Amino acid sequence: MKKFDEALYRGKTIDCSKAAAAGADPLAIDGIDYIELYVANARQAAFFYCQAFGFTPIAYRGPETGFREAASYVVRQKKATFILTSALRAGHPIAQQVMLHGDSVLDVAFTVDSCEQFYLEAVRRGARGVAVPTLYEDEHGPLKHASIAIYGHNVHSIVERKNYKGVFWPGFVPYEDIFPKHTFPGDVGIVAIDHVVGNVELGAMNTWVKFYQDVLGFKEMLHFSDKDISTEYSALMSKVMRNGTGKVKFPINEPAVGKRKSQIDEYLDFHNGPGVQHVALITGDILKTVSALRNRGVQFLKVPKTYYDEVPKRVGTIKQDLAIIADLGILVDRDDDGYLLQLFTKPVHDRPTLFFEVIQREGSQGFGAGNFKALFEAIEREQAERGNL
Ligand code: FE2
């Protein structure tokens, strides 16, 4: 095998003084390029996302390709791409992140038209740069990358890949170059990442709302007060930030004072600070997606059967068969624009931190506000079982 090119991994710093003049909107985002999770065991995590969630492994970088710092597996389902990365040695910064947070999302990357322009504009407006614009290039073309800090230890990578033709990133090889061909059970109908939710500390929500507004040019799309999102025991507040094209939506939650420890406090406690609470995956057929996920052992939050007594009155007529929806335990909500169907997994790690949402939108661009109470009561039942309520 050809030796891994260390220079390729380090890349070449781009001279930003030569960046082309800013286009109409230097902060335009084409979509979420990928989500990277730092995990204790990337090989097993990749297997889990492929076997249980319907992803397919597409690319790899690690010791077998001559890269001796970490192992990264890229898995994809239509437009949803995850990278699972783990350190190979104690003391590596990735290992330290995993020690602090457990397995968690560290990077929500944007695809942009110009990495330099985006980075320069974001930093000019007050973003803290983590990685300066850097050029990576192999025989498949150039790829440019930079990153900026957000809450906790998280970052947004800024990826310009319009001229790159390789499998994923310079230095990554196709998965099957290294691992034996294996047929995973195949996709479950997930087509893209719909939104990514962050949990931040009490009092920090508005700081991050302002960051997304002032620095990245997002707009506040919706907000929910502690009155909207409360149960007998606890409450939280949430504001939803959306970029100009509407392709990227980031709700940000903070705990509110309640009688007991809220689910956000439980998260902040076990995650050791702010981080990504859930990633919503969009499907065009939630009945198919949820039954496939259930068959493969993915565990979902349970809503009581009585939830479905109110559904016909609350949401009116929908295309899907309500009996099947109830059988699969899917939640339904309606707003002025239409309706949506959604369901939440239990945390996917041992720590009560990251979970996933499966969502189907039939017109509604909301987040299921009508389900909040039933949902948070379900979360609190789980929290009580863990002894954290
Ligand atoms: Fe969500």
GROMACS .gro file of C-alpha atoms and ligand atoms in nm:
model
  390
    1MET     CA    1   0.000   0.000   0.000
    2LYS     CA    2   0.119   0.350  -0.070
    3LYS     CA    3   0.250   0.535   0.233
    4PHE     CA    4   0.010   0.789   0.388
    5ASP     CA    5   0.109   1.138   0.291
    6GLU     CA    6   0.155   1.331   0.614
    7ALA     CA    7   0.172   1.660   0.421
    8LEU     CA    8  -0.169   1.578   0.276
    9TYR     CA    9  -0.315   1.538   0.625
   10ARG     CA   10  -0.166   1.867   0.747
   11GLY     CA   11  -0.273   2.050   0.432
   12LYS     CA   12  -0.145   2.387   0.321
   13THR     CA   13  -0.256   2.713   0.483
   14ILE     CA   14  -0.439   2.929   0.230
   15ASP     CA   15  -0.324   3.286   0.184
   16CYS     CA   16  -0.659   3.458   0.253
   17SER     CA   17  -0.537   3.796   0.132
   18LYS     CA   18  -0.585   3.645  -0.214
   19ALA     CA   19  -0.945   3.540  -0.144
   20ALA     CA   20  -1.176   3.649  -0.423
   21ALA     CA   21  -1.405   3.941  -0.344
   22ALA     CA   22  -1.706   3.835  -0.136
   23GLY     CA   23  -2.000   3.719  -0.346
   24ALA     CA   24  -2.362   3.816  -0.286
   25ASP     CA   25  -2.367   3.631   0.044
   26PRO     CA   26  -2.033   3.507   0.175
   27LEU     CA   27  -2.220   3.322   0.454
   28ALA     CA   28  -2.444   3.119   0.219
   29ILE     CA   29  -2.462   2.754   0.326
   30ASP     CA   30  -2.547   2.478   0.080
   31GLY     CA   31  -2.636   2.231   0.351
   32ILE     CA   32  -2.490   2.014   0.626
   33ASP     CA   33  -2.180   1.851   0.477
   34TYR     CA   34  -2.141   1.595   0.754
   35ILE     CA   35  -2.174   1.542   1.127
   36GLU     CA   36  -1.866   1.408   1.304
   37LEU     CA   37  -1.890   1.211   1.626
   38TYR     CA   38  -1.589   1.143   1.847
   39VAL     CA   39  -1.644   0.798   1.994
   40ALA     CA   40  -1.454   0.548   2.205
   41ASN     CA   41  -1.468   0.279   1.939
   42ALA     CA   42  -1.530   0.404   1.586
   43ARG     CA   43  -1.518   0.056   1.432
   44GLN     CA   44  -1.810  -0.062   1.645
   45ALA     CA   45  -1.996   0.270   1.622
   46ALA     CA   46  -1.980   0.258   1.240
   47PHE     CA   47  -2.113  -0.097   1.252
   48PHE     CA   48  -2.402   0.020   1.474
   49TYR     CA   49  -2.502   0.307   1.244
   50CYS     CA   50  -2.487   0.077   0.941
   51GLN     CA   51  -2.653  -0.224   1.097
   52ALA     CA   52  -2.921  -0.044   1.300
   53PHE     CA   53  -2.975   0.294   1.129
   54GLY     CA   54  -2.938   0.190   0.765
   55PHE     CA   55  -2.617   0.374   0.675
   56THR     CA   56  -2.355   0.240   0.432
   57PRO     CA   57  -1.982   0.275   0.497
   58ILE     CA   58  -1.818   0.470   0.217
   59ALA     CA   59  -1.474   0.584   0.325
   60TYR     CA   60  -1.202   0.523   0.581
   61ARG     CA   61  -0.878   0.669   0.712
   62GLY     CA   62  -0.671   0.502   0.981
   63PRO     CA   63  -0.362   0.293   1.053
   64GLU     CA   64  -0.439   0.060   0.760
   65THR     CA   65  -0.407   0.358   0.524
   66GLY     CA   66  -0.088   0.468   0.698
   67PHE     CA   67  -0.255   0.734   0.916
   68ARG     CA   68  -0.148   0.674   1.275
   69GLU     CA   69  -0.338   0.939   1.477
   70ALA     CA   70  -0.699   0.826   1.464
   71ALA     CA   71  -0.944   0.603   1.282
   72SER     CA   72  -1.235   0.761   1.094
   73TYR     CA   73  -1.523   0.581   0.924
   74VAL     CA   74  -1.753   0.777   0.693
   75VAL     CA   75  -2.107   0.636   0.667
   76ARG     CA   76  -2.383   0.775   0.449
   77GLN     CA   77  -2.755   0.741   0.378
   78LYS     CA   78  -2.870   0.959   0.084
   79LYS     CA   79  -2.767   1.312   0.191
   80ALA     CA   80  -2.697   1.231   0.557
   81THR     CA   81  -2.326   1.174   0.622
   82PHE     CA   82  -2.170   1.086   0.959
   83ILE     CA   83  -1.802   1.049   1.044
   84LEU     CA   84  -1.720   0.824   1.339
   85THR     CA   85  -1.373   0.898   1.472
   86SER     CA   86  -1.175   0.753   1.758
   87ALA     CA   87  -0.826   0.809   1.892
   88LEU     CA   88  -0.572   0.528   1.891
   89ARG     CA   89  -0.379   0.629   2.199
   90ALA     CA   90  -0.449   0.765   2.546
   91GLY     CA   91  -0.387   1.135   2.582
   92HIS     CA   92  -0.479   1.219   2.223
   93PRO     CA   93  -0.713   1.524   2.212
   94ILE     CA   94  -0.991   1.305   2.067
   95ALA     CA   95  -0.953   1.061   2.357
   96GLN     CA   96  -0.975   1.354   2.600
   97GLN     CA   97  -1.298   1.473   2.438
   98VAL     CA   98  -1.446   1.125   2.468
   99MET     CA   99  -1.338   1.102   2.833
  100LEU     CA  100  -1.519   1.430   2.906
  101HIS     CA  101  -1.833   1.396   2.696
  102GLY     CA  102  -1.868   1.028   2.617
  103ASP     CA  103  -1.946   0.953   2.254
  104SER     CA  104  -2.080   1.279   2.113
  105VAL     CA  105  -2.123   1.507   1.814
  106LEU     CA  106  -1.828   1.747   1.796
  107ASP     CA  107  -1.870   1.894   1.448
  108VAL     CA  108  -2.168   1.997   1.236
  109ALA     CA  109  -2.002   2.086   0.906
  110PHE     CA  110  -2.135   2.321   0.639
  111THR     CA  111  -2.090   2.287   0.264
  112VAL     CA  112  -2.007   2.632   0.129
  113ASP     CA  113  -1.916   2.789  -0.202
  114SER     CA  114  -1.599   2.959  -0.078
  115CYS     CA  115  -1.423   2.843   0.237
  116GLU     CA  116  -1.203   3.154   0.260
  117GLN     CA  117  -1.491   3.400   0.213
  118PHE     CA  118  -1.711   3.226   0.466
  119TYR     CA  119  -1.433   3.202   0.724
  120LEU     CA  120  -1.314   3.561   0.680
  121GLU     CA  121  -1.668   3.699   0.707
  122ALA     CA  122  -1.756   3.486   1.012
  123VAL     CA  123  -1.434   3.584   1.191
  124ARG     CA  124  -1.482   3.950   1.096
  125ARG     CA  125  -1.825   3.931   1.263
  126GLY     CA  126  -1.680   3.780   1.579
  127ALA     CA  127  -1.644   3.403   1.533
  128ARG     CA  128  -1.346   3.234   1.698
  129GLY     CA  129  -1.145   3.051   1.435
  130VAL     CA  130  -1.034   2.700   1.529
  131ALA     CA  131  -0.876   2.593   1.199
  132VAL     CA  132  -0.768   2.855   0.945
  133PRO     CA  133  -0.859   2.794   0.579
  134THR     CA  134  -0.644   2.505   0.463
  135LEU     CA  135  -0.607   2.336   0.126
  136TYR     CA  136  -0.603   1.956   0.101
  137GLU     CA  137  -0.529   1.811  -0.237
  138ASP     CA  138  -0.484   1.465  -0.386
  139GLU     CA  139  -0.519   1.312  -0.731
  140HIS     CA  140  -0.899   1.369  -0.709
  141GLY     CA  141  -0.869   1.744  -0.676
  142PRO     CA  142  -0.863   2.016  -0.409
  143LEU     CA  143  -1.078   2.043  -0.096
  144LYS     CA  144  -1.071   2.343   0.135
  145HIS     CA  145  -1.151   2.336   0.505
  146ALA     CA  146  -1.166   2.574   0.802
  147SER     CA  147  -1.357   2.566   1.130
  148ILE     CA  148  -1.506   2.800   1.388
  149ALA     CA  149  -1.596   2.741   1.752
  150ILE     CA  150  -1.952   2.724   1.885
  151TYR     CA  151  -2.090   2.613   2.226
  152GLY     CA  152  -1.895   2.370   2.445
  153HIS     CA  153  -1.611   2.204   2.255
  154ASN     CA  154  -1.814   2.196   1.934
  155VAL     CA  155  -1.722   2.344   1.599
  156HIS     CA  156  -1.872   2.416   1.259
  157SER     CA  157  -1.638   2.299   0.988
  158ILE     CA  158  -1.655   2.499   0.667
  159VAL     CA  159  -1.603   2.274   0.367
  160GLU     CA  160  -1.558   2.376   0.005
  161ARG     CA  161  -1.568   2.058  -0.202
  162LYS     CA  162  -1.707   2.174  -0.537
  163ASN     CA  163  -1.385   2.076  -0.719
  164TYR     CA  164  -1.315   1.754  -0.527
  165LYS     CA  165  -1.404   1.426  -0.701
  166GLY     CA  166  -1.273   1.167  -0.453
  167VAL     CA  167  -1.476   0.938  -0.229
  168PHE     CA  168  -1.485   1.183   0.064
  169TRP     CA  169  -1.170   1.379   0.153
  170PRO     CA  170  -0.807   1.375   0.046
  171GLY     CA  171  -0.640   1.092   0.238
  172PHE     CA  172  -0.958   0.887   0.284
  173VAL     CA  173  -0.989   0.568   0.078
  174PRO     CA  174  -1.303   0.380  -0.026
  175TYR     CA  175  -1.416   0.160   0.264
  176GLU     CA  176  -1.395  -0.155   0.056
  177ASP     CA  177  -1.027  -0.092  -0.024
  178ILE     CA  178  -0.954  -0.188   0.337
  179PHE     CA  179  -1.243  -0.395   0.469
  180PRO     CA  180  -1.397  -0.708   0.321
  181LYS     CA  181  -1.712  -0.652   0.121
  182HIS     CA  182  -2.005  -0.689   0.356
  183THR     CA  183  -2.368  -0.638   0.273
  184PHE     CA  184  -2.535  -0.432   0.542
  185PRO     CA  185  -2.914  -0.452   0.567
  186GLY     CA  186  -2.947  -0.130   0.363
  187ASP     CA  187  -3.117   0.203   0.399
  188VAL     CA  188  -3.426   0.269   0.610
  189GLY     CA  189  -3.549   0.566   0.405
  190ILE     CA  190  -3.355   0.845   0.576
  191VAL     CA  191  -3.284   1.115   0.316
  192ALA     CA  192  -3.111   1.403   0.497
  193ILE     CA  193  -3.043   1.578   0.826
  194ASP     CA  194  -3.343   1.799   0.910
  195HIS     CA  195  -3.214   1.983   1.217
  196VAL     CA  196  -2.954   1.961   1.493
  197VAL     CA  197  -3.042   2.063   1.848
  198GLY     CA  198  -2.796   2.205   2.100
  199ASN     CA  199  -2.834   2.210   2.478
  200VAL     CA  200  -2.664   2.503   2.651
  201GLU     CA  201  -2.642   2.618   3.012
  202LEU     CA  202  -2.908   2.821   3.193
  203GLY     CA  203  -2.880   3.180   3.069
  204ALA     CA  204  -2.669   3.095   2.761
  205MET     CA  205  -2.945   3.040   2.504
  206ASN     CA  206  -2.969   3.406   2.403
  207THR     CA  207  -2.591   3.435   2.374
  208TRP     CA  208  -2.595   3.159   2.113
  209VAL     CA  209  -2.908   3.296   1.943
  210LYS     CA  210  -2.718   3.623   1.905
  211PHE     CA  211  -2.410   3.437   1.777
  212TYR     CA  212  -2.612   3.266   1.502
  213GLN     CA  213  -2.782   3.597   1.416
  214ASP     CA  214  -2.487   3.835   1.425
  215VAL     CA  215  -2.204   3.608   1.318
  216LEU     CA  216  -2.364   3.359   1.079
  217GLY     CA  217  -2.661   3.566   0.958
  218PHE     CA  218  -2.928   3.318   1.079
  219LYS     CA  219  -3.279   3.431   1.174
  220GLU     CA  220  -3.489   3.330   1.470
  221MET     CA  221  -3.765   3.111   1.328
  222LEU     CA  222  -3.958   3.012   1.638
  223HIS     CA  223  -3.932   3.029   2.010
  224PHE     CA  224  -4.082   2.828   2.291
  225SER     CA  225  -4.100   2.958   2.646
  226ASP     CA  226  -4.090   2.755   2.965
  227LYS     CA  227  -4.474   2.779   2.959
  228ASP     CA  228  -4.484   2.604   2.620
  229ILE     CA  229  -4.242   2.331   2.726
  230SER     CA  230  -4.318   2.225   3.078
  231THR     CA  231  -4.435   1.927   3.272
  232GLU     CA  232  -4.528   1.891   3.635
  233TYR     CA  233  -4.158   1.866   3.724
  234SER     CA  234  -3.942   2.060   3.488
  235ALA     CA  235  -3.927   2.309   3.205
  236LEU     CA  236  -3.702   2.425   2.927
  237MET     CA  237  -3.681   2.707   2.679
  238SER     CA  238  -3.595   2.681   2.314
  239LYS     CA  239  -3.529   2.908   2.017
  240VAL     CA  240  -3.497   2.782   1.662
  241MET     CA  241  -3.235   2.944   1.437
  242ARG     CA  242  -3.251   2.905   1.061
  243ASN     CA  243  -3.008   3.014   0.787
  244GLY     CA  244  -3.111   3.223   0.487
  245THR     CA  245  -3.191   2.931   0.258
  246GLY     CA  246  -3.378   2.745   0.533
  247LYS     CA  247  -3.156   2.441   0.469
  248VAL     CA  248  -2.998   2.454   0.813
  249LYS     CA  249  -3.206   2.466   1.130
  250PHE     CA  250  -3.060   2.470   1.479
  251PRO     CA  251  -3.293   2.476   1.781
  252ILE     CA  252  -3.107   2.578   2.098
  253ASN     CA  253  -3.240   2.470   2.438
  254GLU     CA  254  -3.163   2.589   2.787
  255PRO     CA  255  -3.304   2.454   3.112
  256ALA     CA  256  -3.564   2.655   3.303
  257VAL     CA  257  -3.611   2.644   3.676
  258GLY     CA  258  -3.855   2.368   3.776
  259LYS     CA  259  -3.943   2.149   4.073
  260ARG     CA  260  -3.695   1.881   3.965
  261LYS     CA  261  -3.386   1.846   3.750
  262SER     CA  262  -3.486   1.900   3.387
  263GLN     CA  263  -3.380   1.675   3.102
  264ILE     CA  264  -3.148   1.954   2.986
  265ASP     CA  265  -2.979   1.963   3.328
  266GLU     CA  266  -2.939   1.586   3.313
  267TYR     CA  267  -2.777   1.623   2.971
  268LEU     CA  268  -2.542   1.905   3.082
  269ASP     CA  269  -2.445   1.701   3.386
  270PHE     CA  270  -2.358   1.380   3.198
  271HIS     CA  271  -2.216   1.552   2.889
  272ASN     CA  272  -2.005   1.783   3.108
  273GLY     CA  273  -2.136   2.102   2.952
  274PRO     CA  274  -2.316   2.214   2.638
  275GLY     CA  275  -2.339   1.997   2.329
  276VAL     CA  276  -2.563   1.840   2.068
  277GLN     CA  277  -2.877   1.690   2.220
  278HIS     CA  278  -3.036   1.537   1.913
  279VAL     CA  279  -3.002   1.506   1.538
  280ALA     CA  280  -3.327   1.488   1.340
  281LEU     CA  281  -3.323   1.267   1.032
  282ILE     CA  282  -3.585   1.329   0.767
  283THR     CA  283  -3.768   1.053   0.584
  284GLY     CA  284  -4.036   1.052   0.315
  285ASP     CA  285  -4.206   0.749   0.471
  286ILE     CA  286  -4.186   0.741   0.847
  287LEU     CA  287  -4.397   0.424   0.874
  288LYS     CA  288  -4.140   0.235   0.669
  289THR     CA  289  -3.844   0.400   0.844
  290VAL     CA  290  -3.966   0.344   1.199
  291SER     CA  291  -4.072  -0.017   1.139
  292ALA     CA  292  -3.732  -0.093   0.983
  293LEU     CA  293  -3.550   0.076   1.273
  294ARG     CA  294  -3.763  -0.110   1.530
  295ASN     CA  295  -3.695  -0.441   1.353
  296ARG     CA  296  -3.324  -0.369   1.376
  297GLY     CA  297  -3.339  -0.306   1.748
  298VAL     CA  298  -3.343   0.076   1.767
  299GLN     CA  299  -3.522   0.176   2.085
  300PHE     CA  300  -3.769   0.464   2.088
  301LEU     CA  301  -3.935   0.665   2.362
  302LYS     CA  302  -4.274   0.526   2.455
  303VAL     CA  303  -4.580   0.749   2.459
  304PRO     CA  304  -4.885   0.623   2.648
  305LYS     CA  305  -5.165   0.468   2.438
  306THR     CA  306  -5.396   0.747   2.562
  307TYR     CA  307  -5.190   0.993   2.350
  308TYR     CA  308  -5.370   0.857   2.043
  309ASP     CA  309  -5.721   0.923   2.184
  310GLU     CA  310  -5.672   1.296   2.122
  311VAL     CA  311  -5.490   1.273   1.788
  312PRO     CA  312  -5.790   1.274   1.547
  313LYS     CA  313  -5.935   1.582   1.718
  314ARG     CA  314  -5.599   1.761   1.738
  315VAL     CA  315  -5.461   1.695   1.388
  316GLY     CA  316  -5.767   1.617   1.175
  317THR     CA  317  -5.738   1.404   0.862
  318ILE     CA  318  -5.397   1.275   0.760
  319LYS     CA  319  -5.284   1.050   0.473
  320GLN     CA  320  -5.138   0.781   0.696
  321ASP     CA  321  -5.335   0.511   0.876
  322LEU     CA  322  -5.375   0.617   1.238
  323ALA     CA  323  -5.394   0.258   1.360
  324ILE     CA  324  -5.047   0.189   1.215
  325ILE     CA  325  -4.915   0.516   1.354
  326ALA     CA  326  -5.039   0.420   1.700
  327ASP     CA  327  -4.900   0.071   1.662
  328LEU     CA  328  -4.554   0.210   1.576
  329GLY     CA  329  -4.579   0.472   1.852
  330ILE     CA  330  -4.527   0.767   1.612
  331LEU     CA  331  -4.620   1.122   1.721
  332VAL     CA  332  -4.828   1.359   1.507
  333ASP     CA  333  -4.863   1.737   1.512
  334ARG     CA  334  -5.032   1.998   1.295
  335ASP     CA  335  -4.978   2.370   1.243
  336ASP     CA  336  -5.101   2.628   0.989
  337ASP     CA  337  -4.880   2.492   0.711
  338GLY     CA  338  -4.961   2.124   0.740
  339TYR     CA  339  -4.866   1.837   0.967
  340LEU     CA  340  -4.563   1.637   1.068
  341LEU     CA  341  -4.492   1.290   1.204
  342GLN     CA  342  -4.199   1.234   1.438
  343LEU     CA  343  -4.046   0.994   1.686
  344PHE     CA  344  -3.748   1.007   1.919
  345THR     CA  345  -3.502   0.733   2.004
  346LYS     CA  346  -3.377   0.669   2.354
  347PRO     CA  347  -3.020   0.794   2.407
  348VAL     CA  348  -2.793   0.590   2.178
  349HIS     CA  349  -2.507   0.577   2.430
  350ASP     CA  350  -2.487   0.471   2.794
  351ARG     CA  351  -2.473   0.831   2.908
  352PRO     CA  352  -2.820   0.997   2.882
  353THR     CA  353  -2.699   1.242   2.618
  354LEU     CA  354  -2.729   1.214   2.238
  355PHE     CA  355  -3.046   1.077   2.078
  356PHE     CA  356  -3.202   1.085   1.730
  357GLU     CA  357  -3.534   1.198   1.590
  358VAL     CA  358  -3.702   1.060   1.280
  359ILE     CA  359  -3.929   1.315   1.114
  360GLN     CA  360  -4.160   1.329   0.812
  361ARG     CA  361  -4.292   1.668   0.705
  362GLU     CA  362  -4.626   1.704   0.531
  363GLY     CA  363  -4.620   2.082   0.492
  364SER     CA  364  -4.539   2.168   0.851
  365GLN     CA  365  -4.201   2.334   0.906
  366GLY     CA  366  -4.244   2.320   1.284
  367PHE     CA  367  -4.091   2.096   1.547
  368GLY     CA  368  -4.395   1.925   1.696
  369ALA     CA  369  -4.485   2.178   1.967
  370GLY     CA  370  -4.815   1.995   2.023
  371ASN     CA  371  -4.616   1.686   2.123
  372PHE     CA  372  -4.382   1.857   2.367
  373LYS     CA  373  -4.580   1.775   2.679
  374ALA     CA  374  -4.635   1.406   2.596
  375LEU     CA  375  -4.276   1.382   2.482
  376PHE     CA  376  -4.118   1.544   2.784
  377GLU     CA  377  -4.327   1.336   3.018
  378ALA     CA  378  -4.197   1.029   2.835
  379ILE     CA  379  -3.839   1.158   2.871
  380GLU     CA  380  -3.894   1.219   3.241
  381ARG     CA  381  -4.019   0.864   3.297
  382GLU     CA  382  -3.688   0.746   3.152
  383GLN     CA  383  -3.496   1.003   3.357
  384ALA     CA  384  -3.667   0.876   3.675
  385GLU     CA  385  -3.569   0.518   3.582
  386ARG     CA  386  -3.207   0.635   3.566
  387GLY     CA  387  -3.244   0.796   3.908
  388ASN     CA  388  -3.182   1.146   3.769
  389LEU     CA  389  -3.520   1.318   3.817
  390FE2     FE  390  -3.613   1.789   1.695
   0.00000   0.00000   0.00000
